[in-house]
Amino acid sequence: MKGIIFTEFLGLVEQKWDEDMVDDIIEACDLPSGGAYTAVGTYDHREIVALVSELSERSGVAVPDLLQVYGKHLFGKLAASYPEFVNKASSLLTFLEGVESYIHVEVRKLYPDAELPSFETRRPDPGVLEMIYRSSRHLDDVCHGLIEGSIAHFKTEASIEREPLDDGTMFVIRCQ
Ligand code: HEM
């Protein structure tokens, strides 16, 4: 998993708690990387799971809630780092449809070793998008937060429903 995922997570912990919390969770997790992440490096995705579990224990905030808040925060950072991917889309739903067919394709060109999920999309109605998320990393809550971040970015009134499937999770985004 790319270092940006980790540096943004630790940045969020520092913003919501403080630098001591960052140091404490890194120390408690005994990570193979030692917690020294660079944006372009690649690290085991289980390190983020370990850091989030440790933060949950220390803060009393449930792991799914932490991952979702993190996903929303991460979207803001990704959109700021790669504005061309976000500005091209004319609407929230066309943007989300393009995550699989355009954005993550471009990400893969930049970082051939990126570990990306797959999305299957369907538009059952012009104002509705169904996205099936599949990933061996099962970061459904991060995905939920990334969709929330996208909704906030496009300033669109929309709801998110989530439905577990046998081999993934379906997100239904409905614009009001
Ligand atoms: C500007 C927009 C975006 C950029 C530049 C971007 C880029 C990236 C990058 C660099 C990673 C990390 C890959 C790795 O660690 O190896 C990633 C992972 C991920 N992205 Fe995106 N992304 C964007 C938008 C989105 C959106 C809107 C969604 C949700 C609909 C999404 C879903 C995910 C998920 C869930 C992961 C975690 C990996 C996994 O679940 O397997 N991304 N993305």
PDB file of C-alpha atoms and ligand atoms in Angstrom:
ATOM      1  CA  MET A   1       0.000   0.000   0.000  1.00  0.00           C
ATOM      2  CA  LYS A   2       1.355   3.413  -0.954  1.00  0.00           C
ATOM      3  CA  GLY A   3       2.917   5.620   1.687  1.00  0.00           C
ATOM      4  CA  ILE A   4       0.431   8.455   1.040  1.00  0.00           C
ATOM      5  CA  ILE A   5      -2.253   6.244   2.622  1.00  0.00           C
ATOM      6  CA  PHE A   6      -0.147   6.069   5.809  1.00  0.00           C
ATOM      7  CA  THR A   7       1.154   9.624   5.936  1.00  0.00           C
ATOM      8  CA  GLU A   8      -2.392  10.973   5.527  1.00  0.00           C
ATOM      9  CA  PHE A   9      -3.668   8.656   8.244  1.00  0.00           C
ATOM     10  CA  LEU A  10      -0.976   9.767  10.695  1.00  0.00           C
ATOM     11  CA  GLY A  11      -1.650  13.384   9.708  1.00  0.00           C
ATOM     12  CA  LEU A  12      -5.305  12.911  10.595  1.00  0.00           C
ATOM     13  CA  VAL A  13      -4.390  11.338  13.964  1.00  0.00           C
ATOM     14  CA  GLU A  14      -2.175  14.330  14.732  1.00  0.00           C
ATOM     15  CA  GLN A  15      -4.936  16.735  13.684  1.00  0.00           C
ATOM     16  CA  LYS A  16      -7.713  15.037  15.708  1.00  0.00           C
ATOM     17  CA  TRP A  17      -5.557  13.972  18.673  1.00  0.00           C
ATOM     18  CA  ASP A  18      -1.902  15.000  18.925  1.00  0.00           C
ATOM     19  CA  GLU A  19       1.671  14.059  18.073  1.00  0.00           C
ATOM     20  CA  ASP A  20       1.955  11.895  21.200  1.00  0.00           C
ATOM     21  CA  MET A  21      -0.928   9.724  20.001  1.00  0.00           C
ATOM     22  CA  VAL A  22       0.905   9.254  16.652  1.00  0.00           C
ATOM     23  CA  ASP A  23       4.107   8.208  18.460  1.00  0.00           C
ATOM     24  CA  ASP A  24       2.231   5.973  20.920  1.00  0.00           C
ATOM     25  CA  ILE A  25       0.315   3.963  18.298  1.00  0.00           C
ATOM     26  CA  ILE A  26       3.431   3.526  16.118  1.00  0.00           C
ATOM     27  CA  GLU A  27       5.414   2.319  19.099  1.00  0.00           C
ATOM     28  CA  ALA A  28       2.681  -0.037  20.342  1.00  0.00           C
ATOM     29  CA  CYS A  29       2.235  -1.674  16.912  1.00  0.00           C
ATOM     30  CA  ASP A  30       5.862  -2.770  16.480  1.00  0.00           C
ATOM     31  CA  LEU A  31       5.598  -2.326  12.698  1.00  0.00           C
ATOM     32  CA  PRO A  32       7.970  -3.871  10.133  1.00  0.00           C
ATOM     33  CA  SER A  33       8.435  -0.371   8.612  1.00  0.00           C
ATOM     34  CA  GLY A  34       9.036   1.195  12.037  1.00  0.00           C
ATOM     35  CA  GLY A  35       6.366   3.747  11.107  1.00  0.00           C
ATOM     36  CA  ALA A  36       8.751   5.795   8.948  1.00  0.00           C
ATOM     37  CA  TYR A  37       6.608   6.208   5.831  1.00  0.00           C
ATOM     38  CA  THR A  38       7.478   8.153   2.692  1.00  0.00           C
ATOM     39  CA  ALA A  39       4.724   9.133   0.239  1.00  0.00           C
ATOM     40  CA  VAL A  40       6.218   7.097  -2.625  1.00  0.00           C
ATOM     41  CA  GLY A  41       7.200   3.989  -0.642  1.00  0.00           C
ATOM     42  CA  THR A  42       5.122   0.816  -0.513  1.00  0.00           C
ATOM     43  CA  TYR A  43       4.166  -0.882   2.762  1.00  0.00           C
ATOM     44  CA  ASP A  44       2.155  -3.865   3.958  1.00  0.00           C
ATOM     45  CA  HIS A  45      -1.526  -2.845   4.149  1.00  0.00           C
ATOM     46  CA  ARG A  46      -1.828  -4.785   7.432  1.00  0.00           C
ATOM     47  CA  GLU A  47       0.179  -1.946   9.028  1.00  0.00           C
ATOM     48  CA  ILE A  48      -2.750   0.434   8.543  1.00  0.00           C
ATOM     49  CA  VAL A  49      -5.123  -2.133  10.053  1.00  0.00           C
ATOM     50  CA  ALA A  50      -2.791  -2.465  13.070  1.00  0.00           C
ATOM     51  CA  LEU A  51      -2.510   1.323  13.516  1.00  0.00           C
ATOM     52  CA  VAL A  52      -6.275   1.808  13.262  1.00  0.00           C
ATOM     53  CA  SER A  53      -6.970  -1.021  15.784  1.00  0.00           C
ATOM     54  CA  GLU A  54      -4.486   0.492  18.219  1.00  0.00           C
ATOM     55  CA  LEU A  55      -6.004   3.959  17.825  1.00  0.00           C
ATOM     56  CA  SER A  56      -9.457   2.468  18.380  1.00  0.00           C
ATOM     57  CA  GLU A  57      -8.364   0.859  21.643  1.00  0.00           C
ATOM     58  CA  ARG A  58      -6.758   4.042  22.913  1.00  0.00           C
ATOM     59  CA  SER A  59      -9.483   6.441  21.780  1.00  0.00           C
ATOM     60  CA  GLY A  60     -12.595   4.301  22.286  1.00  0.00           C
ATOM     61  CA  VAL A  61     -13.760   5.134  18.745  1.00  0.00           C
ATOM     62  CA  ALA A  62     -14.879   2.025  16.817  1.00  0.00           C
ATOM     63  CA  VAL A  63     -12.619   0.815  13.983  1.00  0.00           C
ATOM     64  CA  PRO A  64     -15.274   1.176  11.206  1.00  0.00           C
ATOM     65  CA  ASP A  65     -15.952   4.775  12.288  1.00  0.00           C
ATOM     66  CA  LEU A  66     -12.237   5.599  12.264  1.00  0.00           C
ATOM     67  CA  LEU A  67     -11.801   4.089   8.787  1.00  0.00           C
ATOM     68  CA  GLN A  68     -14.784   5.978   7.402  1.00  0.00           C
ATOM     69  CA  VAL A  69     -13.653   9.351   8.790  1.00  0.00           C
ATOM     70  CA  TYR A  70     -10.203   8.583   7.437  1.00  0.00           C
ATOM     71  CA  GLY A  71     -11.607   7.799   3.948  1.00  0.00           C
ATOM     72  CA  LYS A  72     -13.414  11.141   3.861  1.00  0.00           C
ATOM     73  CA  HIS A  73     -10.262  12.968   4.938  1.00  0.00           C
ATOM     74  CA  LEU A  74      -8.162  11.035   2.388  1.00  0.00           C
ATOM     75  CA  PHE A  75     -10.442  12.074  -0.463  1.00  0.00           C
ATOM     76  CA  GLY A  76      -9.743  15.739   0.272  1.00  0.00           C
ATOM     77  CA  LYS A  77      -6.008  15.057   0.140  1.00  0.00           C
ATOM     78  CA  LEU A  78      -6.187  12.978  -3.057  1.00  0.00           C
ATOM     79  CA  ALA A  79      -8.336  15.616  -4.751  1.00  0.00           C
ATOM     80  CA  ALA A  80      -5.829  18.314  -3.757  1.00  0.00           C
ATOM     81  CA  SER A  81      -2.841  16.229  -4.914  1.00  0.00           C
ATOM     82  CA  TYR A  82      -4.417  15.181  -8.230  1.00  0.00           C
ATOM     83  CA  PRO A  83      -6.818  18.018  -9.158  1.00  0.00           C
ATOM     84  CA  GLU A  84      -6.844  17.005 -12.845  1.00  0.00           C
ATOM     85  CA  PHE A  85      -8.645  13.742 -11.976  1.00  0.00           C
ATOM     86  CA  VAL A  86     -11.384  15.538 -10.104  1.00  0.00           C
ATOM     87  CA  ASN A  87     -11.830  18.619 -12.271  1.00  0.00           C
ATOM     88  CA  LYS A  88     -12.454  16.641 -15.466  1.00  0.00           C
ATOM     89  CA  ALA A  89     -15.736  15.205 -14.215  1.00  0.00           C
ATOM     90  CA  SER A  90     -18.919  17.169 -14.825  1.00  0.00           C
ATOM     91  CA  SER A  91     -20.909  15.606 -11.980  1.00  0.00           C
ATOM     92  CA  LEU A  92     -20.608  13.476  -8.874  1.00  0.00           C
ATOM     93  CA  LEU A  93     -21.908  10.305 -10.528  1.00  0.00           C
ATOM     94  CA  THR A  94     -19.765  10.592 -13.681  1.00  0.00           C
ATOM     95  CA  PHE A  95     -16.777  11.193 -11.404  1.00  0.00           C
ATOM     96  CA  LEU A  96     -17.508   8.072  -9.330  1.00  0.00           C
ATOM     97  CA  GLU A  97     -18.093   6.020 -12.510  1.00  0.00           C
ATOM     98  CA  GLY A  98     -14.642   7.104 -13.670  1.00  0.00           C
ATOM     99  CA  VAL A  99     -12.759   5.863 -10.590  1.00  0.00           C
ATOM    100  CA  GLU A 100     -12.405   2.393 -12.163  1.00  0.00           C
ATOM    101  CA  SER A 101     -12.207   3.344 -15.843  1.00  0.00           C
ATOM    102  CA  TYR A 102     -10.045   6.464 -15.569  1.00  0.00           C
ATOM    103  CA  ILE A 103      -8.645   7.527 -12.180  1.00  0.00           C
ATOM    104  CA  HIS A 104      -7.263   4.262 -10.902  1.00  0.00           C
ATOM    105  CA  VAL A 105      -6.033   3.488 -14.453  1.00  0.00           C
ATOM    106  CA  GLU A 106      -3.958   6.695 -14.307  1.00  0.00           C
ATOM    107  CA  VAL A 107      -2.860   5.891 -10.735  1.00  0.00           C
ATOM    108  CA  ARG A 108      -1.635   2.490 -11.954  1.00  0.00           C
ATOM    109  CA  LYS A 109       0.450   4.248 -14.672  1.00  0.00           C
ATOM    110  CA  LEU A 110       2.065   6.460 -12.025  1.00  0.00           C
ATOM    111  CA  TYR A 111       2.548   3.620  -9.510  1.00  0.00           C
ATOM    112  CA  PRO A 112       2.662   0.214 -11.233  1.00  0.00           C
ATOM    113  CA  ASP A 113       2.729  -1.503  -7.831  1.00  0.00           C
ATOM    114  CA  ALA A 114      -0.434   0.243  -6.515  1.00  0.00           C
ATOM    115  CA  GLU A 115      -2.891  -2.101  -4.821  1.00  0.00           C
ATOM    116  CA  LEU A 116      -6.233  -0.931  -6.124  1.00  0.00           C
ATOM    117  CA  PRO A 117      -9.762  -2.264  -5.676  1.00  0.00           C
ATOM    118  CA  SER A 118     -12.100  -3.008  -8.576  1.00  0.00           C
ATOM    119  CA  PHE A 119     -15.466  -1.362  -9.157  1.00  0.00           C
ATOM    120  CA  GLU A 120     -18.344  -2.544 -11.309  1.00  0.00           C
ATOM    121  CA  THR A 121     -20.818   0.250 -11.974  1.00  0.00           C
ATOM    122  CA  ARG A 122     -24.421   0.438 -13.178  1.00  0.00           C
ATOM    123  CA  ARG A 123     -26.848   3.336 -13.632  1.00  0.00           C
ATOM    124  CA  PRO A 124     -30.318   1.895 -12.976  1.00  0.00           C
ATOM    125  CA  ASP A 125     -31.690   5.449 -13.177  1.00  0.00           C
ATOM    126  CA  PRO A 126     -30.066   8.767 -14.262  1.00  0.00           C
ATOM    127  CA  GLY A 127     -29.760   9.966 -10.647  1.00  0.00           C
ATOM    128  CA  VAL A 128     -28.607   6.652  -9.197  1.00  0.00           C
ATOM    129  CA  LEU A 129     -25.250   4.871  -9.339  1.00  0.00           C
ATOM    130  CA  GLU A 130     -24.601   1.340  -8.133  1.00  0.00           C
ATOM    131  CA  MET A 131     -20.927   0.596  -7.460  1.00  0.00           C
ATOM    132  CA  ILE A 132     -19.796  -2.886  -6.513  1.00  0.00           C
ATOM    133  CA  TYR A 133     -16.536  -2.671  -4.563  1.00  0.00           C
ATOM    134  CA  ARG A 134     -14.259  -5.695  -4.596  1.00  0.00           C
ATOM    135  CA  SER A 135     -10.866  -5.853  -2.905  1.00  0.00           C
ATOM    136  CA  SER A 136      -8.813  -8.470  -1.107  1.00  0.00           C
ATOM    137  CA  ARG A 137      -8.094  -5.710   1.432  1.00  0.00           C
ATOM    138  CA  HIS A 138     -11.806  -5.286   2.357  1.00  0.00           C
ATOM    139  CA  LEU A 139     -11.497  -1.588   3.087  1.00  0.00           C
ATOM    140  CA  ASP A 140     -15.265  -1.050   2.729  1.00  0.00           C
ATOM    141  CA  ASP A 141     -15.341   1.627   5.399  1.00  0.00           C
ATOM    142  CA  VAL A 142     -12.523   3.589   3.747  1.00  0.00           C
ATOM    143  CA  CYS A 143     -14.417   3.302   0.451  1.00  0.00           C
ATOM    144  CA  HIS A 144     -17.585   4.618   2.132  1.00  0.00           C
ATOM    145  CA  GLY A 145     -15.625   7.593   3.442  1.00  0.00           C
ATOM    146  CA  LEU A 146     -14.074   8.254   0.007  1.00  0.00           C
ATOM    147  CA  ILE A 147     -17.586   8.365  -1.496  1.00  0.00           C
ATOM    148  CA  GLU A 148     -18.679  10.754   1.293  1.00  0.00           C
ATOM    149  CA  GLY A 149     -15.666  12.923   0.496  1.00  0.00           C
ATOM    150  CA  SER A 150     -16.634  12.927  -3.192  1.00  0.00           C
ATOM    151  CA  ILE A 151     -20.203  13.988  -2.336  1.00  0.00           C
ATOM    152  CA  ALA A 152     -18.869  16.861  -0.229  1.00  0.00           C
ATOM    153  CA  HIS A 153     -16.455  17.894  -2.981  1.00  0.00           C
ATOM    154  CA  PHE A 154     -19.144  18.035  -5.678  1.00  0.00           C
ATOM    155  CA  LYS A 155     -21.540  19.783  -3.257  1.00  0.00           C
ATOM    156  CA  THR A 156     -24.312  17.420  -4.346  1.00  0.00           C
ATOM    157  CA  GLU A 157     -27.175  16.249  -2.117  1.00  0.00           C
ATOM    158  CA  ALA A 158     -26.836  12.492  -2.193  1.00  0.00           C
ATOM    159  CA  SER A 159     -27.360   9.452   0.019  1.00  0.00           C
ATOM    160  CA  ILE A 160     -25.207   6.318   0.288  1.00  0.00           C
ATOM    161  CA  GLU A 161     -26.644   2.868   0.924  1.00  0.00           C
ATOM    162  CA  ARG A 162     -24.474  -0.136   1.510  1.00  0.00           C
ATOM    163  CA  GLU A 163     -25.343  -3.768   0.839  1.00  0.00           C
ATOM    164  CA  PRO A 164     -23.044  -6.728   1.478  1.00  0.00           C
ATOM    165  CA  LEU A 165     -22.716  -9.198  -1.423  1.00  0.00           C
ATOM    166  CA  ASP A 166     -21.093 -12.641  -1.442  1.00  0.00           C
ATOM    167  CA  ASP A 167     -17.949 -11.344  -3.135  1.00  0.00           C
ATOM    168  CA  GLY A 168     -17.951  -7.622  -2.400  1.00  0.00           C
ATOM    169  CA  THR A 169     -20.040  -4.681  -1.239  1.00  0.00           C
ATOM    170  CA  MET A 170     -22.572  -2.708  -3.230  1.00  0.00           C
ATOM    171  CA  PHE A 171     -22.765   1.041  -2.660  1.00  0.00           C
ATOM    172  CA  VAL A 172     -25.867   2.751  -4.018  1.00  0.00           C
ATOM    173  CA  ILE A 173     -25.450   6.511  -4.436  1.00  0.00           C
ATOM    174  CA  ARG A 174     -28.724   8.395  -4.940  1.00  0.00           C
ATOM    175  CA  CYS A 175     -28.747  12.058  -5.892  1.00  0.00           C
ATOM    176  CA  GLN A 176     -31.672  14.065  -4.525  1.00  0.00           C
TER     177      GLN A 176
HETATM  178  C1  HEM B   1      -8.671  11.915  -7.041  1.00  0.00           C
HETATM  179  C2  HEM B   1      -9.235  10.748  -6.838  1.00  0.00           C
HETATM  180  C3  HEM B   1      -8.516   9.460  -6.461  1.00  0.00           C
HETATM  181  C4  HEM B   1      -7.184   9.140  -6.528  1.00  0.00           C
HETATM  182  C5  HEM B   1      -6.031   9.993  -7.033  1.00  0.00           C
HETATM  183  C6  HEM B   1      -7.054   7.792  -5.994  1.00  0.00           C
HETATM  184  C7  HEM B   1      -5.850   7.124  -5.827  1.00  0.00           C
HETATM  185  C8  HEM B   1      -5.666   6.010  -5.035  1.00  0.00           C
HETATM  186  C9  HEM B   1      -4.388   5.521  -4.545  1.00  0.00           C
HETATM  187  C10 HEM B   1      -3.013   6.155  -4.829  1.00  0.00           C
HETATM  188  C11 HEM B   1      -4.642   4.435  -3.779  1.00  0.00           C
HETATM  189  C12 HEM B   1      -3.611   3.609  -2.993  1.00  0.00           C
HETATM  190  C13 HEM B   1      -3.088   2.432  -3.750  1.00  0.00           C
HETATM  191  C14 HEM B   1      -2.059   1.708  -2.901  1.00  0.00           C
HETATM  192  O1  HEM B   1      -1.973   1.995  -1.718  1.00  0.00           O
HETATM  193  O2  HEM B   1      -1.286   0.870  -3.409  1.00  0.00           O
HETATM  194  C15 HEM B   1      -6.082   4.228  -3.773  1.00  0.00           C
HETATM  195  C16 HEM B   1      -6.728   3.225  -3.093  1.00  0.00           C
HETATM  196  C17 HEM B   1      -8.087   3.119  -2.983  1.00  0.00           C
HETATM  197  N1  HEM B   1      -9.031   3.839  -3.692  1.00  0.00           N
HETATM  198 FE1  HEM B   1      -8.674   5.464  -4.857  1.00  0.00          FE
HETATM  199  N2  HEM B   1      -8.284   7.316  -5.643  1.00  0.00           N
HETATM  200  C18 HEM B   1      -9.205   8.306  -5.901  1.00  0.00           C
HETATM  201  C19 HEM B   1     -10.562   8.250  -5.678  1.00  0.00           C
HETATM  202  C20 HEM B   1     -11.226   7.177  -5.137  1.00  0.00           C
HETATM  203  C21 HEM B   1     -12.660   7.126  -4.893  1.00  0.00           C
HETATM  204  C22 HEM B   1     -13.651   8.266  -5.154  1.00  0.00           C
HETATM  205  C23 HEM B   1     -12.922   5.895  -4.364  1.00  0.00           C
HETATM  206  C24 HEM B   1     -14.253   5.321  -3.935  1.00  0.00           C
HETATM  207  C25 HEM B   1     -15.298   5.299  -4.707  1.00  0.00           C
HETATM  208  C26 HEM B   1     -11.662   5.176  -4.267  1.00  0.00           C
HETATM  209  C27 HEM B   1     -11.492   3.922  -3.729  1.00  0.00           C
HETATM  210  C28 HEM B   1     -10.278   3.424  -3.277  1.00  0.00           C
HETATM  211  C29 HEM B   1     -10.148   2.382  -2.258  1.00  0.00           C
HETATM  212  C30 HEM B   1     -11.287   1.713  -1.510  1.00  0.00           C
HETATM  213  C31 HEM B   1      -8.758   2.187  -2.079  1.00  0.00           C
HETATM  214  C32 HEM B   1      -8.053   1.244  -1.052  1.00  0.00           C
HETATM  215  C33 HEM B   1      -7.471   0.014  -1.649  1.00  0.00           C
HETATM  216  C34 HEM B   1      -8.441  -1.161  -1.685  1.00  0.00           C
HETATM  217  O3  HEM B   1      -9.595  -1.057  -1.211  1.00  0.00           O
HETATM  218  O4  HEM B   1      -8.058  -2.227  -2.217  1.00  0.00           O
HETATM  219  N3  HEM B   1     -10.662   5.974  -4.767  1.00  0.00           N
HETATM  220  N4  HEM B   1      -6.682   5.194  -4.565  1.00  0.00           N
END
